[in-house]
């Protein structure tokens, strides 16, 4: 038997003990299995629809819609970031953020239940609302800001929080809302997409589920769609897992592996992008044509007080409004370092006039800017030049 045959018998290997507590250390090592001589540090993607399985069909790996060793590594990585050192937290990866969101809502709610959603959250939530209502679930909504969801919690079975909200960047007090929801017997889920696990740990703030799109800053290169759910309640997570199995909303092994590789640079990207976002916000707010500038990291932002209590980093998204739709379009056209694109969190800056989609309650000139990893001086110069050029 060769050396490598004796190792890794459970397919994914045992996770390594946490050797450090810094975010950078944790990110580069997250989810790596015990090293195996002559094997890569991060094992390559396992392409398998089914696994060799003679005799009694026991796990961990039987059929590719249920489990895959590449997911196992990625799930451990995300779990180590969402809930460091907490072995009771389970993480499940999905084909997209929406697959993860739907898995929680549709696995936890039944006809007659009440769900509370934000009215200023991700743009697909209204579609989800329609589907929940079609299944006989009552949906109430309230704004994220001012913890307004508190007012509609009575009788709720599940509270869905998105903080900071996308695209308005309002923040709510997760601990306060979670306590109020739990006192009424409701489960609490937080969409952690914008913050990433390095910016905010919803499970530590009292949430039952931390749910996110890994498509954004978690993976950061704009080349992978991914989602995940992390939770501590074994029964609730078993229902989420069952939902993944019956809907089949699973990530491909290649996507899962790319995501895991990308997480190694999460702390570098997040620190760079978020620091630049603050510089960009400071530069833009000095401009007379800009109103409603929002960035939770700005000390005088309406979100800052609560954000500074529950977040460790404030994200890479800055939003603001230009006087007219035409001005916003000219501004976006004039940018050279900022690509016109939806989505956010990538290493290359992107921006869009959010009103072009309809749906979000935002002014016509509202721009959502996702700050990338370019040099801050270059980016600020490009933005200020585009503002000048678009004035005429
Ligand atoms: C993008 C996004 C989603 C959906 O994620 P996908 O990976 O596109 O399915 C959900 N919530 C928020 C806050 C998002 O920004």
Short mmCIF file of N, CA and C in Angstrom, two decimals, residues 108-109 113-116 140 152-160 177-189 206-209 233:
data_model
loop_
_atom_site.label_atom_id
_atom_site.label_comp_id
_atom_site.label_asym_id
_atom_site.label_seq_id
_atom_site.Cartn_x
_atom_site.Cartn_y
_atom_site.Cartn_z
N UNK A 108 -38.29 25.73 5.66
CA UNK A 108 -38.68 26.02 7.04
C UNK A 108 -40.14 26.45 7.18
N UNK A 109 -40.73 26.95 6.09
CA UNK A 109 -42.08 27.52 6.19
C UNK A 109 -43.14 26.57 5.63
N UNK A 113 -48.03 29.66 7.84
CA UNK A 113 -46.96 30.36 8.58
C UNK A 113 -46.87 31.81 8.11
N UNK A 114 -46.22 32.62 8.94
CA UNK A 114 -45.97 34.02 8.60
C UNK A 114 -44.47 34.24 8.46
N UNK A 115 -44.06 34.84 7.35
CA UNK A 115 -42.65 35.20 7.15
C UNK A 115 -42.52 36.71 7.08
N UNK A 116 -41.49 37.24 7.73
CA UNK A 116 -41.22 38.68 7.67
C UNK A 116 -39.96 38.89 6.83
N UNK A 140 -45.04 39.40 5.34
CA UNK A 140 -45.07 40.82 5.72
C UNK A 140 -43.71 41.41 5.43
N UNK A 152 -43.60 44.17 12.93
CA UNK A 152 -44.50 43.22 12.24
C UNK A 152 -44.17 41.76 12.60
N UNK A 153 -43.53 41.58 13.75
CA UNK A 153 -43.05 40.24 14.12
C UNK A 153 -44.10 39.33 14.77
N UNK A 154 -45.15 39.92 15.31
CA UNK A 154 -46.09 39.08 16.07
C UNK A 154 -46.66 37.95 15.22
N UNK A 155 -46.54 36.74 15.71
CA UNK A 155 -47.08 35.60 14.99
C UNK A 155 -46.17 35.05 13.90
N UNK A 156 -45.00 35.66 13.72
CA UNK A 156 -44.11 35.23 12.64
C UNK A 156 -43.42 33.91 12.97
N UNK A 157 -43.19 33.10 11.94
CA UNK A 157 -42.43 31.86 12.10
C UNK A 157 -40.99 32.02 11.66
N UNK A 158 -40.75 33.03 10.82
CA UNK A 158 -39.38 33.24 10.33
C UNK A 158 -39.16 34.71 10.00
N UNK A 159 -38.04 35.23 10.47
CA UNK A 159 -37.64 36.61 10.17
C UNK A 159 -36.44 36.57 9.24
N UNK A 160 -36.56 37.24 8.11
CA UNK A 160 -35.46 37.34 7.15
C UNK A 160 -34.86 38.74 7.23
N UNK A 177 -33.12 42.32 16.85
CA UNK A 177 -34.19 41.68 16.07
C UNK A 177 -34.25 40.18 16.35
N UNK A 178 -33.06 39.55 16.48
CA UNK A 178 -33.04 38.10 16.73
C UNK A 178 -33.66 37.80 18.09
N UNK A 179 -33.33 38.59 19.11
CA UNK A 179 -33.92 38.36 20.44
C UNK A 179 -35.44 38.50 20.39
N UNK A 180 -35.91 39.54 19.71
CA UNK A 180 -37.36 39.76 19.63
C UNK A 180 -38.04 38.63 18.86
N UNK A 181 -37.41 38.17 17.80
CA UNK A 181 -38.00 37.08 17.00
C UNK A 181 -38.01 35.78 17.81
N UNK A 182 -36.91 35.49 18.50
CA UNK A 182 -36.83 34.25 19.29
C UNK A 182 -37.85 34.27 20.43
N UNK A 183 -38.06 35.44 21.01
CA UNK A 183 -39.06 35.55 22.09
C UNK A 183 -40.45 35.18 21.58
N UNK A 184 -40.67 35.32 20.27
CA UNK A 184 -41.96 34.96 19.67
C UNK A 184 -41.90 33.59 19.00
N UNK A 185 -40.81 32.88 19.20
CA UNK A 185 -40.70 31.53 18.64
C UNK A 185 -40.35 31.48 17.16
N UNK A 186 -39.87 32.60 16.61
CA UNK A 186 -39.54 32.64 15.18
C UNK A 186 -38.06 32.32 14.95
N UNK A 187 -37.78 31.70 13.83
CA UNK A 187 -36.40 31.50 13.39
C UNK A 187 -35.89 32.79 12.73
N UNK A 188 -34.56 32.95 12.73
CA UNK A 188 -33.97 34.17 12.17
C UNK A 188 -32.89 33.81 11.16
N UNK A 189 -33.01 34.37 9.96
CA UNK A 189 -31.98 34.19 8.93
C UNK A 189 -31.44 35.56 8.54
N UNK A 206 -26.73 35.96 17.05
CA UNK A 206 -27.99 35.35 17.47
C UNK A 206 -28.84 34.76 16.36
N UNK A 207 -28.40 34.88 15.10
CA UNK A 207 -29.21 34.33 14.00
C UNK A 207 -29.14 32.80 14.01
N UNK A 208 -30.18 32.18 13.47
CA UNK A 208 -30.19 30.72 13.32
C UNK A 208 -29.52 30.30 12.01
N UNK A 209 -29.61 31.16 11.00
CA UNK A 209 -29.00 30.87 9.70
C UNK A 209 -28.21 32.10 9.23
N UNK A 233 -28.60 24.75 14.26
CA UNK A 233 -29.69 23.87 14.66
C UNK A 233 -29.72 22.65 13.72
#
